[in-house]
Amino acid sequence: MLREAGRSAPADIGVVGFDDSSWALRTQPPLSTVHQPAREIGRNAADLVLRQLRGEEPAPGNVLLPTPIVWRDSA
């Protein structure tokens, strides 16, 4: 749609996605994104479930994982 409007990224507009999937590298230009650490999210979720199944109390608070911005040519 940007091209149809005579615009381009990043010259006229910056575009940033979220999750850093493999599709981010297939776009033209490659998409800048916020990396979502899916493996670590799954690992932490599984650990919490296993602790509950063993009757253990989950650790209080939240789990904070790093979500760096992956800069590519779209922004």
PDB file of N, CA and C in Angstrom, residues 11-72:
ATOM      1  N   ALA A  11      12.255   5.866   4.036  1.00  0.00           N
ATOM      2  CA  ALA A  11      12.395   7.258   3.587  1.00  0.00           C
ATOM      3  C   ALA A  11      11.222   8.128   4.032  1.00  0.00           C
ATOM      4  N   ASP A  12       9.988   7.618   3.891  1.00  0.00           N
ATOM      5  CA  ASP A  12       8.801   8.410   4.221  1.00  0.00           C
ATOM      6  C   ASP A  12       8.141   8.009   5.531  1.00  0.00           C
ATOM      7  N   ILE A  13       8.297   6.761   5.910  1.00  0.00           N
ATOM      8  CA  ILE A  13       7.643   6.249   7.118  1.00  0.00           C
ATOM      9  C   ILE A  13       8.470   5.096   7.679  1.00  0.00           C
ATOM     10  N   GLY A  14       8.566   5.026   9.000  1.00  0.00           N
ATOM     11  CA  GLY A  14       9.230   3.906   9.645  1.00  0.00           C
ATOM     12  C   GLY A  14       8.208   2.861  10.037  1.00  0.00           C
ATOM     13  N   VAL A  15       8.548   1.591   9.807  1.00  0.00           N
ATOM     14  CA  VAL A  15       7.634   0.499  10.136  1.00  0.00           C
ATOM     15  C   VAL A  15       8.355  -0.475  11.060  1.00  0.00           C
ATOM     16  N   VAL A  16       7.724  -0.784  12.198  1.00  0.00           N
ATOM     17  CA  VAL A  16       8.294  -1.729  13.161  1.00  0.00           C
ATOM     18  C   VAL A  16       7.220  -2.728  13.537  1.00  0.00           C
ATOM     19  N   GLY A  17       7.551  -4.012  13.487  1.00  0.00           N
ATOM     20  CA  GLY A  17       6.616  -5.074  13.847  1.00  0.00           C
ATOM     21  C   GLY A  17       6.917  -5.601  15.241  1.00  0.00           C
ATOM     22  N   PHE A  18       6.223  -6.683  15.596  1.00  0.00           N
ATOM     23  CA  PHE A  18       6.424  -7.292  16.894  1.00  0.00           C
ATOM     24  C   PHE A  18       6.472  -8.794  16.748  1.00  0.00           C
ATOM     25  N   ASP A  19       7.453  -9.422  17.280  1.00  0.00           N
ATOM     26  CA  ASP A  19       7.673 -10.853  17.483  1.00  0.00           C
ATOM     27  C   ASP A  19       8.901 -11.369  16.755  1.00  0.00           C
ATOM     28  N   ASP A  20       9.424 -10.639  15.793  1.00  0.00           N
ATOM     29  CA  ASP A  20      10.648 -11.025  15.091  1.00  0.00           C
ATOM     30  C   ASP A  20      10.535 -12.405  14.448  1.00  0.00           C
ATOM     31  N   SER A  21       9.400 -12.674  13.819  1.00  0.00           N
ATOM     32  CA  SER A  21       9.232 -13.952  13.132  1.00  0.00           C
ATOM     33  C   SER A  21      10.080 -13.977  11.863  1.00  0.00           C
ATOM     34  N   SER A  22      10.189 -15.132  11.251  1.00  0.00           N
ATOM     35  CA  SER A  22      10.987 -15.261  10.030  1.00  0.00           C
ATOM     36  C   SER A  22      10.433 -14.408   8.896  1.00  0.00           C
ATOM     37  N   TRP A  23       9.168 -14.051   8.965  1.00  0.00           N
ATOM     38  CA  TRP A  23       8.571 -13.190   7.933  1.00  0.00           C
ATOM     39  C   TRP A  23       9.214 -11.816   7.905  1.00  0.00           C
ATOM     40  N   ALA A  24       9.756 -11.370   9.027  1.00  0.00           N
ATOM     41  CA  ALA A  24      10.373 -10.043   9.079  1.00  0.00           C
ATOM     42  C   ALA A  24      11.536  -9.922   8.103  1.00  0.00           C
ATOM     43  N   LEU A  25      12.188 -11.036   7.813  1.00  0.00           N
ATOM     44  CA  LEU A  25      13.305 -11.025   6.873  1.00  0.00           C
ATOM     45  C   LEU A  25      12.844 -11.162   5.428  1.00  0.00           C
ATOM     46  N   ARG A  26      11.602 -11.545   5.221  1.00  0.00           N
ATOM     47  CA  ARG A  26      11.088 -11.777   3.866  1.00  0.00           C
ATOM     48  C   ARG A  26      10.416 -10.549   3.269  1.00  0.00           C
ATOM     49  N   THR A  27      10.235  -9.510   4.067  1.00  0.00           N
ATOM     50  CA  THR A  27       9.585  -8.313   3.557  1.00  0.00           C
ATOM     51  C   THR A  27      10.595  -7.453   2.818  1.00  0.00           C
ATOM     52  N   GLN A  28      10.096  -6.505   2.065  1.00  0.00           N
ATOM     53  CA  GLN A  28      10.966  -5.587   1.338  1.00  0.00           C
ATOM     54  C   GLN A  28      10.591  -4.160   1.691  1.00  0.00           C
ATOM     55  N   PRO A  29      11.365  -3.447   2.443  1.00  0.00           N
ATOM     56  CA  PRO A  29      12.657  -3.824   3.037  1.00  0.00           C
ATOM     57  C   PRO A  29      12.447  -4.732   4.252  1.00  0.00           C
ATOM     58  N   PRO A  30      13.514  -5.413   4.699  1.00  0.00           N
ATOM     59  CA  PRO A  30      13.391  -6.250   5.891  1.00  0.00           C
ATOM     60  C   PRO A  30      12.840  -5.441   7.071  1.00  0.00           C
ATOM     61  N   LEU A  31      11.909  -6.043   7.806  1.00  0.00           N
ATOM     62  CA  LEU A  31      11.154  -5.362   8.846  1.00  0.00           C
ATOM     63  C   LEU A  31      11.901  -5.293  10.175  1.00  0.00           C
ATOM     64  N   SER A  32      12.040  -4.092  10.704  1.00  0.00           N
ATOM     65  CA  SER A  32      12.526  -3.930  12.076  1.00  0.00           C
ATOM     66  C   SER A  32      11.433  -4.458  13.004  1.00  0.00           C
ATOM     67  N   THR A  33      11.817  -5.126  14.082  1.00  0.00           N
ATOM     68  CA  THR A  33      10.805  -5.682  14.979  1.00  0.00           C
ATOM     69  C   THR A  33      11.284  -5.690  16.419  1.00  0.00           C
ATOM     70  N   VAL A  34      10.334  -5.881  17.313  1.00  0.00           N
ATOM     71  CA  VAL A  34      10.637  -6.141  18.716  1.00  0.00           C
ATOM     72  C   VAL A  34      10.691  -7.664  18.850  1.00  0.00           C
ATOM     73  N   HIS A  35      11.820  -8.170  19.291  1.00  0.00           N
ATOM     74  CA  HIS A  35      11.995  -9.625  19.411  1.00  0.00           C
ATOM     75  C   HIS A  35      11.181 -10.163  20.574  1.00  0.00           C
ATOM     76  N   GLN A  36      10.356 -11.152  20.296  1.00  0.00           N
ATOM     77  CA  GLN A  36       9.587 -11.831  21.343  1.00  0.00           C
ATOM     78  C   GLN A  36      10.268 -13.168  21.609  1.00  0.00           C
ATOM     79  N   PRO A  37      10.793 -13.386  22.807  1.00  0.00           N
ATOM     80  CA  PRO A  37      11.528 -14.620  23.101  1.00  0.00           C
ATOM     81  C   PRO A  37      10.577 -15.809  23.323  1.00  0.00           C
ATOM     82  N   ALA A  38      10.004 -16.312  22.252  1.00  0.00           N
ATOM     83  CA  ALA A  38       8.966 -17.347  22.342  1.00  0.00           C
ATOM     84  C   ALA A  38       9.449 -18.600  23.082  1.00  0.00           C
ATOM     85  N   ARG A  39      10.670 -19.034  22.821  1.00  0.00           N
ATOM     86  CA  ARG A  39      11.174 -20.247  23.487  1.00  0.00           C
ATOM     87  C   ARG A  39      11.239 -20.051  24.999  1.00  0.00           C
ATOM     88  N   GLU A  40      11.733 -18.891  25.428  1.00  0.00           N
ATOM     89  CA  GLU A  40      11.839 -18.615  26.861  1.00  0.00           C
ATOM     90  C   GLU A  40      10.465 -18.453  27.499  1.00  0.00           C
ATOM     91  N   ILE A  41       9.527 -17.863  26.777  1.00  0.00           N
ATOM     92  CA  ILE A  41       8.153 -17.737  27.284  1.00  0.00           C
ATOM     93  C   ILE A  41       7.568 -19.123  27.507  1.00  0.00           C
ATOM     94  N   GLY A  42       7.735 -20.010  26.533  1.00  0.00           N
ATOM     95  CA  GLY A  42       7.235 -21.377  26.660  1.00  0.00           C
ATOM     96  C   GLY A  42       7.902 -22.141  27.784  1.00  0.00           C
ATOM     97  N   ARG A  43       9.210 -21.971  27.904  1.00  0.00           N
ATOM     98  CA  ARG A  43       9.963 -22.658  28.960  1.00  0.00           C
ATOM     99  C   ARG A  43       9.475 -22.212  30.339  1.00  0.00           C
ATOM    100  N   ASN A  44       9.284 -20.912  30.513  1.00  0.00           N
ATOM    101  CA  ASN A  44       8.809 -20.395  31.798  1.00  0.00           C
ATOM    102  C   ASN A  44       7.385 -20.850  32.089  1.00  0.00           C
ATOM    103  N   ALA A  45       6.534 -20.868  31.083  1.00  0.00           N
ATOM    104  CA  ALA A  45       5.154 -21.315  31.278  1.00  0.00           C
ATOM    105  C   ALA A  45       5.122 -22.796  31.677  1.00  0.00           C
ATOM    106  N   ALA A  46       5.919 -23.616  30.984  1.00  0.00           N
ATOM    107  CA  ALA A  46       5.964 -25.044  31.304  1.00  0.00           C
ATOM    108  C   ALA A  46       6.492 -25.264  32.721  1.00  0.00           C
ATOM    109  N   ASP A  47       7.495 -24.494  33.108  1.00  0.00           N
ATOM    110  CA  ASP A  47       8.047 -24.612  34.458  1.00  0.00           C
ATOM    111  C   ASP A  47       6.991 -24.283  35.512  1.00  0.00           C
ATOM    112  N   LEU A  48       6.218 -23.232  35.279  1.00  0.00           N
ATOM    113  CA  LEU A  48       5.167 -22.864  36.227  1.00  0.00           C
ATOM    114  C   LEU A  48       4.112 -23.964  36.350  1.00  0.00           C
ATOM    115  N   VAL A  49       3.724 -24.551  35.223  1.00  0.00           N
ATOM    116  CA  VAL A  49       2.723 -25.632  35.247  1.00  0.00           C
ATOM    117  C   VAL A  49       3.272 -26.845  35.990  1.00  0.00           C
ATOM    118  N   LEU A  50       4.520 -27.218  35.699  1.00  0.00           N
ATOM    119  CA  LEU A  50       5.116 -28.383  36.366  1.00  0.00           C
ATOM    120  C   LEU A  50       5.232 -28.159  37.870  1.00  0.00           C
ATOM    121  N   ARG A  51       5.574 -26.955  38.279  1.00  0.00           N
ATOM    122  CA  ARG A  51       5.643 -26.655  39.718  1.00  0.00           C
ATOM    123  C   ARG A  51       4.271 -26.817  40.371  1.00  0.00           C
ATOM    124  N   GLN A  52       3.241 -26.340  39.708  1.00  0.00           N
ATOM    125  CA  GLN A  52       1.892 -26.468  40.255  1.00  0.00           C
ATOM    126  C   GLN A  52       1.476 -27.934  40.326  1.00  0.00           C
ATOM    127  N   LEU A  53       1.822 -28.730  39.322  1.00  0.00           N
ATOM    128  CA  LEU A  53       1.477 -30.154  39.333  1.00  0.00           C
ATOM    129  C   LEU A  53       2.185 -30.894  40.476  1.00  0.00           C
ATOM    130  N   ARG A  54       3.364 -30.426  40.849  1.00  0.00           N
ATOM    131  CA  ARG A  54       4.103 -31.036  41.965  1.00  0.00           C
ATOM    132  C   ARG A  54       3.640 -30.490  43.312  1.00  0.00           C
ATOM    133  N   GLY A  55       2.680 -29.571  43.292  1.00  0.00           N
ATOM    134  CA  GLY A  55       2.162 -28.995  44.526  1.00  0.00           C
ATOM    135  C   GLY A  55       3.010 -27.872  45.084  1.00  0.00           C
ATOM    136  N   GLU A  56       3.937 -27.370  44.313  1.00  0.00           N
ATOM    137  CA  GLU A  56       4.796 -26.277  44.765  1.00  0.00           C
ATOM    138  C   GLU A  56       4.103 -24.942  44.515  1.00  0.00           C
ATOM    139  N   GLU A  57       4.435 -24.003  45.346  1.00  0.00           N
ATOM    140  CA  GLU A  57       3.922 -22.644  45.159  1.00  0.00           C
ATOM    141  C   GLU A  57       4.757 -21.955  44.083  1.00  0.00           C
ATOM    142  N   PRO A  58       4.108 -21.327  43.135  1.00  0.00           N
ATOM    143  CA  PRO A  58       4.903 -20.578  42.146  1.00  0.00           C
ATOM    144  C   PRO A  58       5.566 -19.376  42.811  1.00  0.00           C
ATOM    145  N   ALA A  59       6.698 -18.978  42.265  1.00  0.00           N
ATOM    146  CA  ALA A  59       7.391 -17.808  42.802  1.00  0.00           C
ATOM    147  C   ALA A  59       6.494 -16.585  42.628  1.00  0.00           C
ATOM    148  N   PRO A  60       6.431 -15.738  43.644  1.00  0.00           N
ATOM    149  CA  PRO A  60       5.595 -14.545  43.523  1.00  0.00           C
ATOM    150  C   PRO A  60       6.180 -13.566  42.501  1.00  0.00           C
ATOM    151  N   GLY A  61       5.314 -12.789  41.894  1.00  0.00           N
ATOM    152  CA  GLY A  61       5.773 -11.761  40.971  1.00  0.00           C
ATOM    153  C   GLY A  61       5.677 -12.194  39.518  1.00  0.00           C
ATOM    154  N   ASN A  62       6.224 -11.384  38.682  1.00  0.00           N
ATOM    155  CA  ASN A  62       6.179 -11.611  37.247  1.00  0.00           C
ATOM    156  C   ASN A  62       7.532 -12.063  36.739  1.00  0.00           C
ATOM    157  N   VAL A  63       7.520 -12.641  35.557  1.00  0.00           N
ATOM    158  CA  VAL A  63       8.761 -13.004  34.881  1.00  0.00           C
ATOM    159  C   VAL A  63       8.998 -11.951  33.814  1.00  0.00           C
ATOM    160  N   LEU A  64      10.141 -11.327  33.845  1.00  0.00           N
ATOM    161  CA  LEU A  64      10.487 -10.300  32.874  1.00  0.00           C
ATOM    162  C   LEU A  64      11.586 -10.835  31.975  1.00  0.00           C
ATOM    163  N   LEU A  65      11.302 -10.896  30.680  1.00  0.00           N
ATOM    164  CA  LEU A  65      12.274 -11.392  29.717  1.00  0.00           C
ATOM    165  C   LEU A  65      12.726 -10.249  28.811  1.00  0.00           C
ATOM    166  N   PRO A  66      13.955 -10.304  28.328  1.00  0.00           N
ATOM    167  CA  PRO A  66      14.429  -9.240  27.443  1.00  0.00           C
ATOM    168  C   PRO A  66      13.684  -9.278  26.093  1.00  0.00           C
ATOM    169  N   THR A  67      13.324  -8.114  25.613  1.00  0.00           N
ATOM    170  CA  THR A  67      12.650  -7.997  24.310  1.00  0.00           C
ATOM    171  C   THR A  67      13.334  -6.893  23.506  1.00  0.00           C
ATOM    172  N   PRO A  68      14.526  -7.189  22.992  1.00  0.00           N
ATOM    173  CA  PRO A  68      15.278  -6.148  22.283  1.00  0.00           C
ATOM    174  C   PRO A  68      14.633  -5.788  20.941  1.00  0.00           C
ATOM    175  N   ILE A  69      14.903  -4.581  20.509  1.00  0.00           N
ATOM    176  CA  ILE A  69      14.488  -4.164  19.171  1.00  0.00           C
ATOM    177  C   ILE A  69      15.532  -4.649  18.187  1.00  0.00           C
ATOM    178  N   VAL A  70      15.083  -5.295  17.118  1.00  0.00           N
ATOM    179  CA  VAL A  70      15.962  -5.760  16.059  1.00  0.00           C
ATOM    180  C   VAL A  70      15.815  -4.765  14.905  1.00  0.00           C
ATOM    181  N   TRP A  71      16.798  -3.892  14.750  1.00  0.00           N
ATOM    182  CA  TRP A  71      16.724  -2.858  13.723  1.00  0.00           C
ATOM    183  C   TRP A  71      17.123  -3.426  12.373  1.00  0.00           C
ATOM    184  N   ARG A  72      16.235  -3.247  11.419  1.00  0.00           N
ATOM    185  CA  ARG A  72      16.519  -3.628  10.034  1.00  0.00           C
ATOM    186  C   ARG A  72      16.231  -2.413   9.159  1.00  0.00           C
TER     187      ARG A  72
END
